[in-house]
Every structure is written in structure tokens, then in C-alpha cells.
Amino acid sequence: MTTDAPWLATLTEAGDRYKCSSRTLRRMIARDELTAYRVGPKLIRIDIREADRIFTATADDER
């Protein structure tokens, strides 16, 4: 059985994983390059699988 539910991570966890700051991730969210999920009034999470696709894209994918 497979599920398409997002695998959520904090901005700090994702920043550590991709060697970028949480501020960079927030800018990507603001530009609609990355989907964010609000969990409660202040907590923001991102789907790691979506971020993997963005951060591992090759130059050929962007053309």
C-alpha cells in the first residue's frame, strides 16, 4: 500500500538537509517554488519529497 501523504519536516531540518538557511526556504515558499503546510498558528512544515525534487534537479530539467 502506498500513500501520497506529505513527509513533513521543519524548516530547520530541511535547511540542514539541503545546506541552506531556513530563510532561503521561506523565500522559496513566498515565491511559490515550494509548498508549505501550516501546522498550528505558527508552525510551518514542508514536504521533504517535494524539496528533494527541487534541490536535486539537474540543469537539463530546468530547460
PDB file of N, CA and C in Angstrom:
ATOM      1  N   MET A   1       0.846  -1.172   0.000  1.00  0.00           N
ATOM      2  CA  MET A   1       0.000   0.000   0.000  1.00  0.00           C
ATOM      3  C   MET A   1       0.892   1.236   0.000  1.00  0.00           C
ATOM      4  N   THR A   2       0.676   2.142  -0.935  1.00  0.00           N
ATOM      5  CA  THR A   2       1.439   3.378  -0.982  1.00  0.00           C
ATOM      6  C   THR A   2       0.527   4.539  -0.648  1.00  0.00           C
ATOM      7  N   THR A   3       1.112   5.561  -0.103  1.00  0.00           N
ATOM      8  CA  THR A   3       0.347   6.749   0.255  1.00  0.00           C
ATOM      9  C   THR A   3       1.054   7.976  -0.279  1.00  0.00           C
ATOM     10  N   ASP A   4       0.282   8.967  -0.673  1.00  0.00           N
ATOM     11  CA  ASP A   4       0.848  10.205  -1.184  1.00  0.00           C
ATOM     12  C   ASP A   4       0.848  11.303  -0.123  1.00  0.00           C
ATOM     13  N   ALA A   5       0.678  10.925   1.122  1.00  0.00           N
ATOM     14  CA  ALA A   5       0.695  11.909   2.199  1.00  0.00           C
ATOM     15  C   ALA A   5       2.081  12.543   2.279  1.00  0.00           C
ATOM     16  N   PRO A   6       2.146  13.848   2.528  1.00  0.00           N
ATOM     17  CA  PRO A   6       3.451  14.508   2.592  1.00  0.00           C
ATOM     18  C   PRO A   6       4.296  14.014   3.766  1.00  0.00           C
ATOM     19  N   TRP A   7       5.596  13.982   3.558  1.00  0.00           N
ATOM     20  CA  TRP A   7       6.548  13.671   4.615  1.00  0.00           C
ATOM     21  C   TRP A   7       7.053  15.018   5.091  1.00  0.00           C
ATOM     22  N   LEU A   8       6.537  15.497   6.210  1.00  0.00           N
ATOM     23  CA  LEU A   8       6.764  16.868   6.653  1.00  0.00           C
ATOM     24  C   LEU A   8       8.010  17.010   7.518  1.00  0.00           C
ATOM     25  N   ALA A   9       8.683  18.141   7.337  1.00  0.00           N
ATOM     26  CA  ALA A   9       9.870  18.467   8.127  1.00  0.00           C
ATOM     27  C   ALA A   9       9.840  19.954   8.451  1.00  0.00           C
ATOM     28  N   THR A  10      10.502  20.319   9.518  1.00  0.00           N
ATOM     29  CA  THR A  10      10.612  21.734   9.862  1.00  0.00           C
ATOM     30  C   THR A  10      11.564  22.420   8.891  1.00  0.00           C
ATOM     31  N   LEU A  11      11.510  23.736   8.871  1.00  0.00           N
ATOM     32  CA  LEU A  11      12.409  24.487   8.005  1.00  0.00           C
ATOM     33  C   LEU A  11      13.860  24.301   8.438  1.00  0.00           C
ATOM     34  N   THR A  12      14.097  24.180   9.727  1.00  0.00           N
ATOM     35  CA  THR A  12      15.454  23.953  10.225  1.00  0.00           C
ATOM     36  C   THR A  12      15.974  22.585   9.786  1.00  0.00           C
ATOM     37  N   GLU A  13      15.145  21.561   9.905  1.00  0.00           N
ATOM     38  CA  GLU A  13      15.545  20.217   9.472  1.00  0.00           C
ATOM     39  C   GLU A  13      15.843  20.199   7.970  1.00  0.00           C
ATOM     40  N   ALA A  14      14.977  20.829   7.196  1.00  0.00           N
ATOM     41  CA  ALA A  14      15.179  20.871   5.746  1.00  0.00           C
ATOM     42  C   ALA A  14      16.418  21.690   5.398  1.00  0.00           C
ATOM     43  N   GLY A  15      16.640  22.782   6.094  1.00  0.00           N
ATOM     44  CA  GLY A  15      17.832  23.594   5.848  1.00  0.00           C
ATOM     45  C   GLY A  15      19.107  22.819   6.110  1.00  0.00           C
ATOM     46  N   ASP A  16      19.119  22.042   7.173  1.00  0.00           N
ATOM     47  CA  ASP A  16      20.274  21.194   7.467  1.00  0.00           C
ATOM     48  C   ASP A  16      20.471  20.144   6.382  1.00  0.00           C
ATOM     49  N   ARG A  17      19.391  19.574   5.917  1.00  0.00           N
ATOM     50  CA  ARG A  17      19.455  18.517   4.900  1.00  0.00           C
ATOM     51  C   ARG A  17      19.995  19.048   3.576  1.00  0.00           C
ATOM     52  N   TYR A  18      19.586  20.263   3.191  1.00  0.00           N
ATOM     53  CA  TYR A  18      19.964  20.818   1.885  1.00  0.00           C
ATOM     54  C   TYR A  18      21.057  21.873   1.969  1.00  0.00           C
ATOM     55  N   LYS A  19      21.626  22.046   3.143  1.00  0.00           N
ATOM     56  CA  LYS A  19      22.721  23.001   3.343  1.00  0.00           C
ATOM     57  C   LYS A  19      22.332  24.421   2.928  1.00  0.00           C
ATOM     58  N   CYS A  20      21.156  24.847   3.393  1.00  0.00           N
ATOM     59  CA  CYS A  20      20.714  26.219   3.151  1.00  0.00           C
ATOM     60  C   CYS A  20      20.016  26.708   4.421  1.00  0.00           C
ATOM     61  N   SER A  21      19.755  27.976   4.477  1.00  0.00           N
ATOM     62  CA  SER A  21      19.128  28.532   5.671  1.00  0.00           C
ATOM     63  C   SER A  21      17.610  28.393   5.600  1.00  0.00           C
ATOM     64  N   SER A  22      16.989  28.480   6.752  1.00  0.00           N
ATOM     65  CA  SER A  22      15.525  28.444   6.787  1.00  0.00           C
ATOM     66  C   SER A  22      14.968  29.693   6.104  1.00  0.00           C
ATOM     67  N   ARG A  23      15.727  30.765   6.110  1.00  0.00           N
ATOM     68  CA  ARG A  23      15.304  31.997   5.430  1.00  0.00           C
ATOM     69  C   ARG A  23      15.219  31.777   3.912  1.00  0.00           C
ATOM     70  N   THR A  24      16.160  31.030   3.358  1.00  0.00           N
ATOM     71  CA  THR A  24      16.122  30.685   1.939  1.00  0.00           C
ATOM     72  C   THR A  24      14.865  29.892   1.627  1.00  0.00           C
ATOM     73  N   LEU A  25      14.533  28.943   2.483  1.00  0.00           N
ATOM     74  CA  LEU A  25      13.325  28.149   2.284  1.00  0.00           C
ATOM     75  C   LEU A  25      12.083  29.026   2.376  1.00  0.00           C
ATOM     76  N   ARG A  26      12.070  29.976   3.307  1.00  0.00           N
ATOM     77  CA  ARG A  26      10.934  30.896   3.420  1.00  0.00           C
ATOM     78  C   ARG A  26      10.777  31.739   2.157  1.00  0.00           C
ATOM     79  N   ARG A  27      11.900  32.168   1.564  1.00  0.00           N
ATOM     80  CA  ARG A  27      11.826  32.935   0.316  1.00  0.00           C
ATOM     81  C   ARG A  27      11.269  32.069  -0.810  1.00  0.00           C
ATOM     82  N   MET A  28      11.678  30.809  -0.855  1.00  0.00           N
ATOM     83  CA  MET A  28      11.158  29.892  -1.872  1.00  0.00           C
ATOM     84  C   MET A  28       9.655  29.679  -1.700  1.00  0.00           C
ATOM     85  N   ILE A  29       9.205  29.608  -0.465  1.00  0.00           N
ATOM     86  CA  ILE A  29       7.778  29.468  -0.176  1.00  0.00           C
ATOM     87  C   ILE A  29       7.042  30.729  -0.639  1.00  0.00           C
ATOM     88  N   ALA A  30       7.594  31.889  -0.349  1.00  0.00           N
ATOM     89  CA  ALA A  30       6.962  33.157  -0.743  1.00  0.00           C
ATOM     90  C   ALA A  30       6.861  33.286  -2.262  1.00  0.00           C
ATOM     91  N   ARG A  31       7.831  32.724  -3.003  1.00  0.00           N
ATOM     92  CA  ARG A  31       7.822  32.775  -4.474  1.00  0.00           C
ATOM     93  C   ARG A  31       7.026  31.621  -5.080  1.00  0.00           C
ATOM     94  N   ASP A  32       6.344  30.825  -4.247  1.00  0.00           N
ATOM     95  CA  ASP A  32       5.564  29.664  -4.682  1.00  0.00           C
ATOM     96  C   ASP A  32       6.408  28.617  -5.392  1.00  0.00           C
ATOM     97  N   GLU A  33       7.680  28.515  -5.031  1.00  0.00           N
ATOM     98  CA  GLU A  33       8.553  27.474  -5.565  1.00  0.00           C
ATOM     99  C   GLU A  33       8.498  26.224  -4.706  1.00  0.00           C
ATOM    100  N   LEU A  34       8.003  26.378  -3.488  1.00  0.00           N
ATOM    101  CA  LEU A  34       7.962  25.293  -2.519  1.00  0.00           C
ATOM    102  C   LEU A  34       6.660  25.417  -1.737  1.00  0.00           C
ATOM    103  N   THR A  35       5.962  24.297  -1.566  1.00  0.00           N
ATOM    104  CA  THR A  35       4.694  24.302  -0.849  1.00  0.00           C
ATOM    105  C   THR A  35       4.948  24.188   0.654  1.00  0.00           C
ATOM    106  N   ALA A  36       4.259  25.017   1.407  1.00  0.00           N
ATOM    107  CA  ALA A  36       4.376  24.979   2.864  1.00  0.00           C
ATOM    108  C   ALA A  36       3.037  24.569   3.469  1.00  0.00           C
ATOM    109  N   TYR A  37       3.108  23.904   4.597  1.00  0.00           N
ATOM    110  CA  TYR A  37       1.917  23.484   5.329  1.00  0.00           C
ATOM    111  C   TYR A  37       1.974  24.096   6.717  1.00  0.00           C
ATOM    112  N   ARG A  38       0.917  24.776   7.089  1.00  0.00           N
ATOM    113  CA  ARG A  38       0.848  25.364   8.423  1.00  0.00           C
ATOM    114  C   ARG A  38       0.272  24.322   9.376  1.00  0.00           C
ATOM    115  N   VAL A  39       0.994  24.091  10.459  1.00  0.00           N
ATOM    116  CA  VAL A  39       0.593  23.134  11.480  1.00  0.00           C
ATOM    117  C   VAL A  39       0.443  23.930  12.771  1.00  0.00           C
ATOM    118  N   GLY A  40      -0.752  24.393  13.010  1.00  0.00           N
ATOM    119  CA  GLY A  40      -0.972  25.259  14.156  1.00  0.00           C
ATOM    120  C   GLY A  40      -0.792  26.713  13.759  1.00  0.00           C
ATOM    121  N   PRO A  41      -0.882  27.614  14.709  1.00  0.00           N
ATOM    122  CA  PRO A  41      -0.854  29.046  14.374  1.00  0.00           C
ATOM    123  C   PRO A  41       0.498  29.567  13.896  1.00  0.00           C
ATOM    124  N   LYS A  42       1.602  28.933  14.282  1.00  0.00           N
ATOM    125  CA  LYS A  42       2.920  29.461  13.926  1.00  0.00           C
ATOM    126  C   LYS A  42       3.838  28.462  13.229  1.00  0.00           C
ATOM    127  N   LEU A  43       3.557  27.191  13.351  1.00  0.00           N
ATOM    128  CA  LEU A  43       4.473  26.172  12.835  1.00  0.00           C
ATOM    129  C   LEU A  43       4.297  25.968  11.335  1.00  0.00           C
ATOM    130  N   ILE A  44       5.416  25.929  10.616  1.00  0.00           N
ATOM    131  CA  ILE A  44       5.416  25.705   9.177  1.00  0.00           C
ATOM    132  C   ILE A  44       6.234  24.456   8.889  1.00  0.00           C
ATOM    133  N   ARG A  45       5.708  23.619   8.004  1.00  0.00           N
ATOM    134  CA  ARG A  45       6.400  22.407   7.594  1.00  0.00           C
ATOM    135  C   ARG A  45       6.431  22.353   6.073  1.00  0.00           C
ATOM    136  N   ILE A  46       7.442  21.648   5.532  1.00  0.00           N
ATOM    137  CA  ILE A  46       7.496  21.423   4.089  1.00  0.00           C
ATOM    138  C   ILE A  46       7.592  19.930   3.827  1.00  0.00           C
ATOM    139  N   ASP A  47       7.169  19.533   2.638  1.00  0.00           N
ATOM    140  CA  ASP A  47       7.232  18.136   2.225  1.00  0.00           C
ATOM    141  C   ASP A  47       8.642  17.853   1.713  1.00  0.00           C
ATOM    142  N   ILE A  48       9.351  16.961   2.376  1.00  0.00           N
ATOM    143  CA  ILE A  48      10.727  16.641   2.021  1.00  0.00           C
ATOM    144  C   ILE A  48      10.819  16.062   0.615  1.00  0.00           C
ATOM    145  N   ARG A  49       9.838  15.267   0.209  1.00  0.00           N
ATOM    146  CA  ARG A  49       9.880  14.692  -1.146  1.00  0.00           C
ATOM    147  C   ARG A  49       9.803  15.773  -2.216  1.00  0.00           C
ATOM    148  N   GLU A  50       8.987  16.784  -1.992  1.00  0.00           N
ATOM    149  CA  GLU A  50       8.908  17.898  -2.939  1.00  0.00           C
ATOM    150  C   GLU A  50      10.235  18.662  -2.961  1.00  0.00           C
ATOM    151  N   ALA A  51      10.786  18.913  -1.789  1.00  0.00           N
ATOM    152  CA  ALA A  51      12.059  19.627  -1.698  1.00  0.00           C
ATOM    153  C   ALA A  51      13.179  18.809  -2.350  1.00  0.00           C
ATOM    154  N   ASP A  52      13.155  17.491  -2.201  1.00  0.00           N
ATOM    155  CA  ASP A  52      14.156  16.637  -2.860  1.00  0.00           C
ATOM    156  C   ASP A  52      14.120  16.834  -4.369  1.00  0.00           C
ATOM    157  N   ARG A  53      12.921  16.892  -4.935  1.00  0.00           N
ATOM    158  CA  ARG A  53      12.797  17.093  -6.380  1.00  0.00           C
ATOM    159  C   ARG A  53      13.357  18.453  -6.787  1.00  0.00           C
ATOM    160  N   ILE A  54      13.138  19.466  -5.978  1.00  0.00           N
ATOM    161  CA  ILE A  54      13.619  20.818  -6.301  1.00  0.00           C
ATOM    162  C   ILE A  54      15.134  20.898  -6.172  1.00  0.00           C
ATOM    163  N   PHE A  55      15.668  20.405  -5.068  1.00  0.00           N
ATOM    164  CA  PHE A  55      17.092  20.559  -4.787  1.00  0.00           C
ATOM    165  C   PHE A  55      17.979  19.567  -5.539  1.00  0.00           C
ATOM    166  N   THR A  56      17.385  18.532  -6.112  1.00  0.00           N
ATOM    167  CA  THR A  56      18.198  17.579  -6.877  1.00  0.00           C
ATOM    168  C   THR A  56      17.947  17.703  -8.376  1.00  0.00           C
ATOM    169  N   ALA A  57      17.272  18.760  -8.801  1.00  0.00           N
ATOM    170  CA  ALA A  57      17.013  18.978 -10.229  1.00  0.00           C
ATOM    171  C   ALA A  57      18.344  19.243 -10.955  1.00  0.00           C
ATOM    172  N   THR A  58      18.434  18.723 -12.154  1.00  0.00           N
ATOM    173  CA  THR A  58      19.633  18.950 -12.958  1.00  0.00           C
ATOM    174  C   THR A  58      19.381  20.111 -13.909  1.00  0.00           C
ATOM    175  N   ALA A  59      20.428  20.571 -14.544  1.00  0.00           N
ATOM    176  CA  ALA A  59      20.304  21.691 -15.488  1.00  0.00           C
ATOM    177  C   ALA A  59      19.372  21.310 -16.646  1.00  0.00           C
ATOM    178  N   ASP A  60      19.366  20.042 -17.075  1.00  0.00           N
ATOM    179  CA  ASP A  60      18.513  19.614 -18.155  1.00  0.00           C
ATOM    180  C   ASP A  60      17.039  19.698 -17.771  1.00  0.00           C
ATOM    181  N   ASP A  61      16.719  19.483 -16.480  1.00  0.00           N
ATOM    182  CA  ASP A  61      15.332  19.541 -16.016  1.00  0.00           C
ATOM    183  C   ASP A  61      14.782  20.957 -16.096  1.00  0.00           C
ATOM    184  N   GLU A  62      15.623  21.958 -15.964  1.00  0.00           N
ATOM    185  CA  GLU A  62      15.173  23.341 -15.903  1.00  0.00           C
ATOM    186  C   GLU A  62      15.011  23.967 -17.281  1.00  0.00           C
ATOM    187  N   ARG A  63      15.450  23.305 -18.334  1.00  0.00           N
ATOM    188  CA  ARG A  63      15.334  23.861 -19.685  1.00  0.00           C
ATOM    189  C   ARG A  63      13.997  23.624 -20.289  1.00  0.00           C
TER     190      ARG A  63
END
